XYZ file of C-alpha atoms in Angstrom:
687
model
C 134.022 -89.085 -80.516
C 135.395 -85.669 -78.997
C 133.506 -82.598 -80.794
C 135.894 -80.445 -83.161
C 134.981 -77.169 -81.247
C 137.259 -78.535 -78.132
C 140.271 -79.328 -80.397
C 142.361 -75.954 -79.717
C 141.697 -76.887 -76.402
C 143.329 -80.293 -76.034
C 146.607 -78.807 -77.938
C 149.408 -79.717 -76.049
C 151.217 -77.134 -74.257
C 154.182 -77.416 -76.722
C 152.434 -75.377 -79.144
C 152.363 -72.315 -76.975
C 155.034 -69.852 -77.444
C 157.960 -70.507 -74.964
C 157.078 -74.002 -73.933
C 159.844 -76.265 -75.106
C 161.377 -79.382 -73.261
C 162.869 -77.572 -70.629
C 159.490 -75.746 -69.260
C 157.199 -78.960 -70.522
C 158.640 -81.058 -67.388
C 157.573 -78.610 -64.597
C 154.240 -77.951 -66.323
C 153.703 -81.604 -66.533
C 154.301 -81.756 -62.652
C 151.387 -79.736 -62.259
C 149.604 -81.611 -64.820
C 149.531 -79.040 -67.403
C 149.815 -80.728 -70.460
C 146.904 -79.289 -72.531
C 145.870 -75.758 -73.332
C 142.477 -76.689 -71.235
C 144.653 -77.625 -68.113
C 146.141 -74.051 -68.190
C 142.609 -72.579 -68.731
C 141.755 -74.558 -65.412
C 144.754 -73.869 -63.537
C 142.931 -71.257 -61.453
C 144.676 -68.773 -58.992
C 145.418 -69.683 -55.439
C 144.930 -66.315 -54.695
C 145.532 -62.446 -55.444
C 147.494 -59.869 -54.469
C 145.906 -56.629 -54.787
C 148.775 -53.715 -54.740
C 148.230 -49.485 -54.581
C 150.501 -47.589 -56.187
C 151.810 -44.971 -53.921
C 153.535 -41.503 -54.353
C 156.122 -41.759 -51.734
C 157.071 -44.287 -48.539
C 155.074 -42.030 -46.089
C 151.577 -42.940 -47.814
C 152.303 -46.521 -47.265
C 151.701 -48.947 -44.227
C 153.902 -51.910 -43.398
C 152.738 -55.344 -44.519
C 151.154 -53.318 -47.436
C 151.527 -54.376 -51.195
C 152.797 -51.502 -53.135
C 154.002 -49.817 -56.368
C 156.471 -47.007 -55.780
C 159.007 -45.094 -58.129
C 162.399 -45.237 -56.773
C 165.881 -43.766 -57.890
C 168.939 -46.493 -57.341
C 171.478 -45.227 -54.723
C 173.768 -48.059 -53.962
C 174.456 -51.729 -53.924
C 175.741 -53.393 -50.977
C 177.023 -56.977 -51.067
C 177.058 -59.102 -47.947
C 180.094 -60.329 -46.217
C 179.567 -63.878 -47.155
C 177.651 -65.744 -49.517
C 174.749 -66.744 -47.533
C 174.417 -62.771 -46.298
C 171.726 -60.811 -47.893
C 172.522 -58.346 -50.929
C 170.872 -55.052 -50.813
C 170.389 -52.229 -53.347
C 169.591 -48.971 -51.321
C 167.236 -46.840 -53.363
C 164.936 -43.455 -52.315
C 161.460 -42.300 -53.363
C 160.475 -38.830 -54.723
C 160.788 -37.168 -50.898
C 164.206 -38.805 -50.058
C 162.822 -42.009 -48.165
C 165.094 -44.745 -48.089
C 164.265 -48.409 -48.887
C 166.397 -51.188 -49.146
C 165.363 -53.769 -51.981
C 167.168 -57.125 -50.477
C 167.687 -60.296 -52.526
C 168.949 -63.884 -51.159
C 171.273 -66.538 -53.226
C 171.517 -65.964 -57.112
C 168.868 -63.447 -57.134
C 171.560 -60.623 -56.322
C 172.814 -61.411 -59.984
C 169.549 -60.245 -61.408
C 169.471 -57.125 -59.250
C 172.788 -56.126 -60.306
C 171.185 -56.311 -63.938
C 167.654 -54.784 -63.056
C 169.095 -51.897 -60.681
C 171.814 -49.887 -61.847
C 172.709 -46.869 -59.796
C 171.490 -43.549 -60.760
C 168.313 -45.405 -62.850
C 164.867 -44.805 -61.789
C 162.532 -48.391 -61.363
C 159.057 -48.896 -60.674
C 159.101 -51.711 -58.021
C 156.151 -53.512 -56.488
C 156.309 -55.736 -53.388
C 155.376 -56.093 -49.963
C 156.768 -53.299 -47.620
C 158.332 -54.499 -44.542
C 160.547 -53.396 -41.584
C 163.898 -54.844 -40.815
C 165.519 -53.121 -37.839
C 165.169 -49.454 -38.535
C 165.292 -49.534 -42.120
C 162.418 -50.186 -44.708
C 162.780 -53.074 -47.317
C 160.881 -55.073 -49.847
C 162.617 -58.507 -50.253
C 162.861 -60.379 -53.223
C 160.577 -57.682 -55.321
C 157.719 -59.085 -57.500
C 158.044 -56.741 -60.370
C 161.035 -54.347 -61.330
C 160.277 -51.892 -64.364
C 161.899 -49.716 -66.349
C 160.813 -46.048 -66.179
C 158.562 -45.209 -69.405
C 157.192 -49.104 -69.192
C 154.122 -50.635 -67.385
C 154.244 -48.590 -64.160
C 152.212 -51.152 -62.413
C 149.556 -48.676 -61.030
C 146.375 -50.280 -59.136
C 147.239 -53.978 -59.853
C 145.106 -56.871 -58.973
C 147.907 -59.778 -59.744
C 146.706 -63.913 -59.527
C 149.178 -65.919 -57.251
C 149.463 -69.437 -59.045
C 150.712 -72.959 -57.662
C 153.862 -73.411 -58.868
C 156.441 -76.035 -59.484
C 160.409 -76.349 -59.409
C 161.449 -74.337 -62.723
C 158.494 -72.135 -62.919
C 157.758 -68.398 -62.193
C 154.911 -66.576 -61.704
C 155.554 -64.280 -64.598
C 155.992 -67.402 -66.777
C 152.682 -69.523 -65.527
C 150.704 -66.434 -66.040
C 151.913 -65.534 -69.446
C 151.022 -69.143 -70.684
C 147.646 -68.941 -69.029
C 147.059 -65.827 -71.167
C 148.354 -67.620 -74.178
C 145.829 -70.110 -73.191
C 142.536 -68.233 -72.936
C 143.656 -66.561 -76.298
C 143.458 -69.792 -77.755
C 139.964 -70.507 -76.233
C 136.682 -69.872 -77.793
C 133.141 -69.843 -76.678
C 131.382 -73.026 -76.076
C 127.784 -73.726 -76.664
C 125.775 -73.106 -73.468
C 124.863 -76.514 -71.395
C 123.417 -74.524 -68.484
C 119.569 -73.604 -68.364
C 119.362 -69.900 -69.461
C 116.739 -69.355 -66.292
C 119.674 -70.705 -63.797
C 122.418 -68.369 -65.414
C 120.167 -65.502 -65.165
C 119.085 -66.232 -61.159
C 122.941 -66.731 -60.388
C 124.340 -63.920 -62.501
C 126.570 -66.362 -63.887
C 129.086 -64.809 -67.089
C 129.167 -67.463 -70.025
C 131.938 -70.222 -69.833
C 134.373 -68.236 -71.699
C 133.982 -65.296 -69.991
C 134.055 -66.913 -66.421
C 137.609 -68.520 -67.311
C 138.597 -64.710 -68.083
C 137.225 -63.388 -65.221
C 138.390 -66.229 -62.503
C 142.087 -65.184 -63.653
C 141.556 -61.879 -63.217
C 140.371 -61.656 -59.728
C 138.070 -62.482 -56.972
C 135.136 -63.267 -58.909
C 133.072 -65.192 -56.784
C 130.154 -65.950 -59.713
C 132.833 -66.575 -62.479
C 134.382 -69.241 -59.842
C 130.904 -70.625 -59.001
C 129.733 -71.022 -62.524
C 133.245 -73.107 -63.263
C 132.591 -75.149 -60.274
C 128.824 -75.872 -61.409
C 130.144 -76.863 -64.638
C 132.594 -79.456 -63.614
C 129.447 -80.619 -61.081
C 127.050 -81.086 -63.610
C 129.545 -82.758 -65.918
C 130.345 -85.159 -63.055
C 126.456 -85.592 -61.939
C 125.535 -86.291 -65.903
C 128.134 -88.650 -66.371
C 127.353 -90.768 -63.231
C 123.543 -91.045 -63.966
C 124.453 -91.955 -67.486
C 126.532 -94.930 -66.033
C 123.671 -96.028 -64.005
C 121.284 -95.849 -66.377
C 123.094 -97.949 -68.802
C 123.645 -100.371 -65.969
C 119.844 -100.781 -65.632
C 119.822 -101.300 -69.249
C 122.242 -104.016 -69.345
C 121.500 -107.591 -68.553
C 123.558 -109.036 -65.729
C 123.398 -112.725 -64.294
C 120.960 -113.162 -61.214
C 123.007 -115.107 -58.888
C 121.008 -116.706 -55.927
C 123.046 -118.788 -53.722
C 121.764 -121.498 -51.464
C 124.090 -121.037 -48.419
C 125.656 -124.124 -48.833
C 129.076 -122.285 -48.851
C 128.232 -119.395 -46.274
C 127.269 -121.934 -43.458
C 130.579 -123.446 -43.431
C 132.452 -120.025 -42.709
C 134.379 -120.223 -39.587
C 134.408 -116.437 -38.239
C 136.113 -115.254 -35.390
C 133.215 -113.227 -34.340
C 129.532 -113.149 -34.918
C 128.213 -110.780 -37.490
C 127.472 -107.430 -36.378
C 123.643 -106.048 -37.344
C 125.222 -103.605 -39.988
C 127.095 -106.750 -41.357
C 123.975 -108.723 -41.408
C 121.843 -105.548 -43.016
C 124.379 -104.806 -45.776
C 124.686 -108.703 -46.994
C 120.807 -108.505 -47.228
C 120.838 -105.477 -49.244
C 123.950 -107.253 -51.587
C 121.792 -110.533 -51.426
C 118.863 -108.874 -52.581
C 120.723 -107.034 -55.510
C 122.641 -109.793 -56.684
C 119.489 -111.703 -57.260
C 117.959 -109.113 -59.744
C 118.869 -109.113 -63.671
C 120.101 -105.685 -63.710
C 123.878 -105.850 -62.369
C 124.521 -104.421 -58.902
C 126.446 -101.222 -58.812
C 126.698 -100.919 -54.697
C 129.340 -98.927 -52.548
C 129.931 -100.782 -49.183
C 131.346 -97.640 -46.587
C 132.717 -98.960 -43.513
C 134.715 -97.534 -40.576
C 138.027 -98.775 -39.847
C 137.675 -102.319 -38.617
C 134.263 -102.690 -39.539
C 134.446 -105.965 -40.905
C 134.057 -105.288 -44.535
C 136.239 -108.406 -45.931
C 133.812 -110.525 -44.096
C 131.246 -108.787 -45.916
C 132.745 -109.242 -49.134
C 133.892 -112.907 -48.731
C 130.011 -113.767 -48.144
C 129.109 -111.591 -51.552
C 131.881 -113.556 -53.489
C 130.561 -116.841 -52.016
C 127.002 -116.085 -53.006
C 128.310 -116.069 -56.467
C 130.237 -119.481 -56.009
C 127.117 -121.056 -54.405
C 125.222 -119.860 -57.923
C 128.122 -121.721 -59.971
C 129.927 -118.381 -61.059
C 133.254 -117.037 -60.218
C 134.350 -113.770 -58.172
C 137.334 -111.313 -58.240
C 138.592 -109.102 -55.388
C 140.592 -105.922 -56.996
C 143.087 -104.216 -54.703
C 144.948 -101.149 -55.168
C 148.545 -102.297 -54.413
C 150.149 -105.819 -54.340
C 150.530 -105.787 -50.806
C 146.832 -105.205 -49.956
C 146.043 -107.744 -52.622
C 148.617 -110.235 -50.820
C 147.060 -109.359 -47.432
C 143.166 -109.929 -48.649
C 144.316 -113.223 -50.506
C 145.891 -114.584 -47.102
C 142.768 -113.469 -45.326
C 140.065 -115.054 -47.742
C 141.931 -118.025 -48.149
C 142.092 -118.908 -44.220
C 138.399 -117.797 -43.899
C 137.237 -119.997 -46.916
C 139.287 -122.893 -46.350
C 136.537 -124.791 -44.425
C 134.082 -123.851 -47.244
C 136.042 -125.480 -50.055
C 135.776 -122.573 -52.187
C 139.359 -122.193 -54.358
C 141.104 -118.911 -53.954
C 143.822 -117.859 -56.086
C 146.368 -114.713 -56.337
C 147.436 -112.684 -59.498
C 149.415 -109.631 -59.703
C 151.737 -108.085 -62.260
C 154.763 -109.513 -60.554
C 153.628 -113.408 -61.107
C 155.345 -114.646 -64.281
C 156.414 -117.830 -66.003
C 154.637 -121.093 -65.591
C 152.658 -120.240 -62.520
C 151.110 -117.256 -64.117
C 150.078 -119.779 -66.760
C 148.875 -122.200 -64.583
C 146.482 -119.264 -62.901
C 145.261 -118.101 -66.346
C 144.326 -121.739 -67.423
C 142.592 -122.406 -63.874
C 140.637 -119.127 -64.307
C 139.610 -119.884 -67.937
C 138.003 -123.880 -67.080
C 136.617 -122.311 -63.680
C 139.321 -124.094 -61.462
C 139.396 -120.939 -59.503
C 136.338 -119.622 -57.687
C 137.664 -116.519 -56.182
C 140.859 -114.396 -57.508
C 142.628 -111.635 -55.511
C 144.635 -109.315 -57.498
C 145.794 -105.684 -58.785
C 144.584 -104.153 -61.895
C 146.405 -107.402 -63.749
C 142.995 -109.123 -63.203
C 141.385 -107.109 -66.029
C 144.357 -106.876 -68.388
C 143.324 -108.136 -72.112
C 144.848 -111.744 -71.718
C 142.968 -112.522 -68.525
C 139.964 -114.671 -69.510
C 137.021 -116.100 -67.287
C 134.915 -119.166 -67.112
C 131.874 -117.336 -66.190
C 132.892 -113.852 -63.944
C 129.795 -112.445 -62.200
C 130.744 -110.874 -59.195
C 133.852 -108.131 -58.634
C 134.609 -106.379 -55.250
C 137.058 -103.155 -55.580
C 138.975 -102.444 -52.530
C 139.737 -98.872 -51.607
C 137.354 -97.639 -54.367
C 138.648 -94.077 -54.572
C 142.026 -95.572 -55.938
C 139.732 -96.706 -59.163
C 137.803 -94.593 -61.374
C 134.600 -95.077 -63.029
C 136.359 -95.818 -66.723
C 138.185 -99.104 -64.766
C 134.754 -99.857 -63.731
C 133.604 -100.256 -67.258
C 136.556 -102.240 -68.426
C 135.589 -104.595 -65.434
C 132.245 -105.113 -66.898
C 133.415 -106.296 -70.237
C 135.276 -109.427 -68.403
C 132.000 -111.385 -67.642
C 129.392 -113.314 -70.085
C 126.878 -110.637 -68.988
C 127.790 -107.437 -66.945
C 129.092 -108.464 -63.488
C 127.813 -107.453 -60.419
C 130.053 -104.714 -58.403
C 130.556 -104.054 -55.093
C 133.021 -101.171 -53.936
C 134.372 -100.822 -50.482
C 136.122 -97.838 -49.168
C 137.412 -97.897 -45.642
C 137.040 -94.002 -45.896
C 134.155 -92.702 -44.377
C 132.918 -90.206 -46.644
C 130.479 -87.037 -45.892
C 126.833 -87.517 -47.150
C 127.541 -84.652 -49.549
C 130.622 -86.004 -51.230
C 128.911 -89.487 -51.257
C 126.582 -87.692 -53.790
C 129.333 -86.067 -55.767
C 131.920 -89.080 -56.140
C 129.407 -92.024 -55.849
C 126.201 -90.758 -57.137
C 125.728 -93.827 -59.416
C 126.158 -96.426 -56.517
C 123.722 -97.689 -53.978
C 125.292 -97.283 -50.427
C 125.576 -99.942 -47.459
C 127.361 -98.692 -44.700
C 129.097 -100.507 -41.791
C 128.707 -98.411 -38.698
C 129.207 -100.482 -35.883
C 132.167 -102.271 -34.886
C 132.629 -106.065 -33.869
C 132.902 -107.233 -30.536
C 136.018 -106.885 -28.536
C 137.285 -104.393 -30.694
C 139.494 -102.243 -28.079
C 139.264 -98.791 -28.157
C 142.757 -96.871 -29.376
C 144.215 -94.439 -26.591
C 144.689 -91.153 -28.403
C 147.644 -88.673 -26.976
C 148.603 -85.406 -27.980
C 152.306 -84.352 -27.389
C 154.327 -81.583 -28.189
C 157.715 -81.927 -30.206
C 159.807 -81.508 -27.219
C 158.700 -84.453 -25.707
C 160.097 -86.601 -28.822
C 163.156 -87.843 -26.638
C 160.577 -89.537 -23.985
C 158.551 -90.995 -26.680
C 161.421 -92.866 -28.280
C 162.330 -94.337 -24.905
C 158.828 -95.649 -24.840
C 159.153 -97.118 -28.123
C 162.184 -98.619 -27.185
C 160.467 -100.259 -23.892
C 157.695 -101.100 -26.588
C 159.941 -102.967 -28.958
C 161.893 -104.645 -25.795
C 158.640 -106.412 -25.307
C 158.149 -107.903 -28.593
C 155.669 -105.171 -30.143
C 155.741 -103.749 -33.360
C 155.116 -99.585 -34.045
C 154.413 -97.215 -37.115
C 156.278 -93.607 -37.077
C 154.616 -91.467 -39.843
C 156.047 -88.206 -41.323
C 154.598 -85.758 -43.625
C 157.135 -84.864 -45.999
C 159.814 -86.770 -48.075
C 162.374 -84.442 -47.976
C 163.165 -81.313 -45.397
C 161.981 -78.430 -47.596
C 163.529 -75.042 -47.489
C 162.259 -72.545 -45.393
C 161.540 -71.538 -41.549
C 159.517 -74.315 -40.831
C 161.352 -77.159 -39.353
C 159.363 -80.218 -41.439
C 159.783 -83.677 -40.354
C 161.014 -85.454 -43.329
C 160.821 -89.397 -43.315
C 164.438 -89.987 -44.434
C 165.728 -87.762 -41.637
C 163.571 -89.179 -38.813
C 164.486 -92.680 -40.265
C 168.446 -92.149 -39.926
C 167.814 -90.884 -36.255
C 165.822 -93.760 -35.507
C 167.971 -96.227 -37.327
C 171.002 -94.886 -34.953
C 168.816 -96.290 -31.930
C 167.256 -99.326 -33.570
C 169.639 -100.581 -36.016
C 168.123 -103.309 -38.419
C 164.807 -103.252 -36.321
C 163.931 -100.066 -38.484
C 162.533 -99.780 -41.978
C 161.376 -97.237 -44.382
C 158.733 -96.515 -46.843
C 157.930 -93.621 -49.052
C 156.025 -92.882 -52.203
C 159.311 -92.383 -53.933
C 161.140 -95.643 -53.286
C 161.007 -98.323 -55.954
C 158.086 -100.669 -55.837
C 160.316 -103.768 -55.020
C 162.237 -101.713 -52.069
C 158.950 -100.557 -50.476
C 157.020 -104.242 -51.103
C 160.493 -105.654 -49.277
C 160.132 -103.318 -45.988
C 156.724 -103.799 -45.938
C 156.984 -107.457 -45.988
C 159.796 -107.332 -43.178
C 157.426 -105.321 -41.172
C 154.428 -107.381 -41.652
C 156.420 -110.603 -40.846
C 157.734 -109.422 -37.645
C 161.089 -108.947 -38.926
C 161.438 -105.052 -38.459
C 159.705 -103.968 -35.056
C 159.389 -99.921 -36.345
C 158.191 -98.600 -39.700
C 158.782 -95.062 -40.872
C 156.664 -93.726 -43.338
C 154.771 -91.531 -45.177
C 150.861 -91.557 -45.755
C 151.626 -94.696 -48.005
C 150.720 -96.790 -44.910
C 147.215 -95.339 -44.641
C 146.096 -98.267 -46.674
C 148.212 -100.815 -45.928
C 148.789 -104.389 -44.433
C 147.091 -105.466 -41.324
C 149.762 -106.365 -38.548
C 148.093 -106.964 -35.015
C 151.297 -106.918 -33.120
C 151.666 -103.001 -33.948
C 150.403 -101.376 -31.069
C 151.809 -97.641 -31.239
C 151.211 -95.289 -34.062
C 153.452 -92.200 -33.675
C 152.158 -89.100 -36.305
C 154.691 -86.450 -36.476
C 153.658 -82.893 -37.085
C 149.845 -84.219 -36.832
C 148.649 -80.670 -37.402
C 149.501 -80.840 -41.011
C 147.012 -84.116 -41.739
C 143.137 -84.076 -42.220
C 140.961 -85.667 -39.598
C 140.154 -88.223 -42.077
C 144.128 -89.390 -42.679
C 144.330 -89.049 -38.886
C 141.555 -91.220 -38.562
C 142.949 -94.064 -41.094
C 146.546 -93.931 -39.724
C 145.197 -94.253 -36.150
C 143.022 -97.350 -37.782
C 146.881 -99.198 -38.505
C 146.823 -100.059 -35.030
C 144.441 -101.700 -32.279
C 143.884 -104.606 -34.636
C 145.018 -107.603 -31.889
C 144.119 -108.131 -28.247
C 146.779 -105.658 -26.650
C 145.833 -102.390 -26.116
C 146.976 -99.665 -28.750
C 148.172 -96.168 -28.428
C 147.997 -93.421 -31.162
C 150.376 -90.437 -30.239
C 150.005 -87.272 -32.213
C 153.102 -85.222 -32.159
C 151.997 -81.358 -32.572
C 154.436 -78.413 -33.849
C 154.890 -75.592 -31.664
C 152.628 -73.183 -33.562
C 148.904 -74.308 -34.210
C 145.987 -72.313 -35.663
C 142.763 -72.903 -34.067
C 141.609 -75.262 -36.971
C 144.460 -77.696 -35.996
C 143.631 -77.266 -32.510
C 140.128 -78.219 -32.967
C 141.357 -81.108 -35.180
C 143.469 -82.614 -32.528
C 141.044 -82.257 -30.114
C 138.341 -84.328 -31.855
C 141.028 -87.262 -32.720
C 141.341 -87.674 -28.947
C 137.329 -87.094 -28.395
C 135.860 -90.132 -30.503
C 136.965 -92.673 -32.947
C 133.576 -92.663 -34.870
C 135.078 -92.269 -38.744
C 131.682 -91.178 -39.969
C 131.379 -88.089 -37.476
C 135.071 -87.450 -38.285
C 134.437 -87.419 -42.078
C 131.474 -84.614 -41.497
C 133.752 -82.823 -38.873
C 136.774 -82.805 -41.496
C 134.204 -81.389 -44.183
C 133.245 -78.402 -41.736
C 136.922 -77.653 -40.655
C 138.252 -77.954 -44.157
C 135.609 -75.460 -45.195
C 135.379 -73.349 -48.395
C 138.237 -72.527 -50.500
C 140.551 -75.535 -50.321
C 140.345 -77.137 -53.604
C 139.701 -81.041 -53.885
C 141.492 -83.786 -55.861
C 144.989 -83.934 -55.248
C 145.068 -82.406 -52.215
C 143.374 -85.175 -49.949
C 144.665 -88.514 -51.288
C 142.255 -88.446 -54.077
C 138.985 -87.684 -52.026
C 136.885 -86.409 -54.880
C 137.037 -86.493 -58.556
C 137.175 -82.538 -58.776
C 139.881 -80.193 -59.572
C 137.832 -76.887 -59.890
C 135.243 -77.064 -57.235
C 135.890 -76.117 -53.685
C 134.135 -78.155 -50.704
C 132.284 -75.066 -49.961
C 130.730 -75.128 -53.711
C 130.300 -78.950 -53.469
C 128.116 -78.341 -50.619
C 125.876 -75.285 -52.162
C 126.053 -76.253 -55.839
C 125.653 -79.926 -55.838
C 122.380 -80.716 -55.022
C 120.942 -78.276 -57.998
C 123.689 -79.306 -60.477
C 122.536 -83.189 -59.392
C 118.574 -82.034 -60.000
C 119.597 -80.535 -63.077
C 121.502 -83.343 -64.458
C 118.577 -85.537 -63.564
C 115.890 -83.399 -65.409
C 118.018 -83.259 -68.803
C 118.097 -86.875 -68.836
C 114.558 -87.091 -68.184
C 113.740 -84.889 -70.867
C 116.471 -85.799 -73.324
C 117.782 -89.297 -72.554
C 120.009 -89.428 -75.440
C 121.674 -85.627 -75.279
C 120.405 -85.122 -78.774
C 118.724 -81.850 -78.317
C 120.384 -78.579 -78.604
C 121.183 -78.477 -74.934
C 122.009 -82.380 -74.950
C 124.603 -81.873 -77.695
C 126.058 -79.048 -75.656
C 126.237 -81.358 -72.335
C 128.122 -83.739 -74.714
C 130.606 -80.986 -75.234
C 130.835 -80.549 -71.440
C 131.483 -84.217 -70.863
C 134.213 -84.136 -73.143
C 135.714 -80.721 -71.995
C 135.855 -82.632 -68.259
C 136.903 -86.366 -69.656
C 133.543 -87.642 -68.398
C 133.189 -88.889 -71.925
C 132.644 -92.445 -70.345
C 129.134 -91.502 -69.549
C 128.624 -90.159 -73.582
C 130.130 -93.807 -74.316
C 126.944 -95.112 -72.782
C 125.202 -93.375 -75.485
C 124.533 -95.047 -79.138
C 126.494 -92.649 -81.656
C 128.442 -91.433 -78.263
């Protein structure tokens, strides 16, 4: 049960002044539903401003605060033209305060002619005139002069402004009380870290690296503790030792001999499954390394031992694909494979549920529907979870309750993960690696070209389709965004390609209704549609051997891991495949290196390490890279530097106080609830 001391932090944001239904929505879009969420909504950066007596003291591009007297308002000749307010400083220098759109109404109210105001913003030059575009602050004389200012800049959603979110954060911090200390005093002294609450306050005030590191360490410690507690609990629980006799596996008709990595992984899995403590193993495989075959071998061990196995997939399309593939491969063995998804209804669903209960089904493949309350098994002893990063530890624990004893769990991911992040995300799992590809797998030619070559690319695409081949075209955004950058939008690109290819083109993106998305994917998978225009929702998608061309537009906007996953959608058949990376006109050095690496190698494990190096410090994890890690506070740099210490700290704490019952153990329980890793506490008695 959550400690009472945390209740104020888990209060809904509606309890704060000024938060009603209108403001609640944009806050929810950012995941800010409670006081603690606002506490941890840390600034992306800070703007440091300097107060100047007059404009002669300021440089172009500098953030300043200056006292101005308003002299004139100039409306634009059209609705789209800028609205300018002319003002002068104390020595007569003229400055234009420039507004666009509806902001001009604000300017008329805030800046009456003849009045003096303090103005904060970035000083720029437009032609022969100095200007500040959309001033950040306009304050009446006698109010706050803004002086030396270090101002936080927060991530926003539509309907929120910087002053509004900053005000809510300050309200949240005022409701936040100090918590008992869960870090060793010696560690705090050594690092020079503030207390938890002081760290939060400082992190919102300026570039306090010690405060940021302290908060990141808290998150890494909570995660490490939770994973270790789950692992320790798993070792104590009784599983079902499964020893197969090989009678099913020997009948498998595989299209190619097993690689050394596959044989090694199967042996590791077989060894785990023979033990009484349930297996918790991660199977990491590069794109096309043959994970499905390894998973089938593992599930057949369970079937040979008289038990049932289940495979859990993140989407219905992927579940259906796995079902077809497993059913085809398992057919010679006589093992009975079934499909169960949320879409199944009526008598067919009831029949499947009955067959699971009486043991007529050996292997079931499905989405989260396979572990709903109404689904009961005869003897579920083995579970495979595909694309592990889509499922949390909590869901793994739910699965554990489905068998007579805790089932053996094999988690698979096609996303090679750097060693550091493997420890962070999968600390409680043993790891098997498929680091070699089956023989006959062709290399994919990777080409980089500029946006100006799109016309030639479309002609090549037409030739490809005329030969009966299929292709993917991936865009980074769903709709055009306002601003100077021309962002390729999937809807705009689809409209352009549809004019050329008509009914041969289908579109998929995350905002489509599930049934529309499935219908489009099924048309493409069946070959009825030749070109799939999509966002990265196809990063984990259907297996279409006939697709031999992958186009990734504005490729510089994607991380290496994503580019590699997308490239892996082609090259699955016998024909040569090509991946075309279409780049924008301006590239950062990091983007250039990223695209060069894509041309240089197809080794997903190397690309994962390079991705970690290139993304470097500062980029927050979690939502930004399709759920790469469970962290929202810790940056990549902090994970690399702080995680080993946090992991050792967690291990020592559990060795000394396995039940978390001493003073520091009690504080650690509070930490687990604070970061919602309470599944770790629930493995303890009295948790």
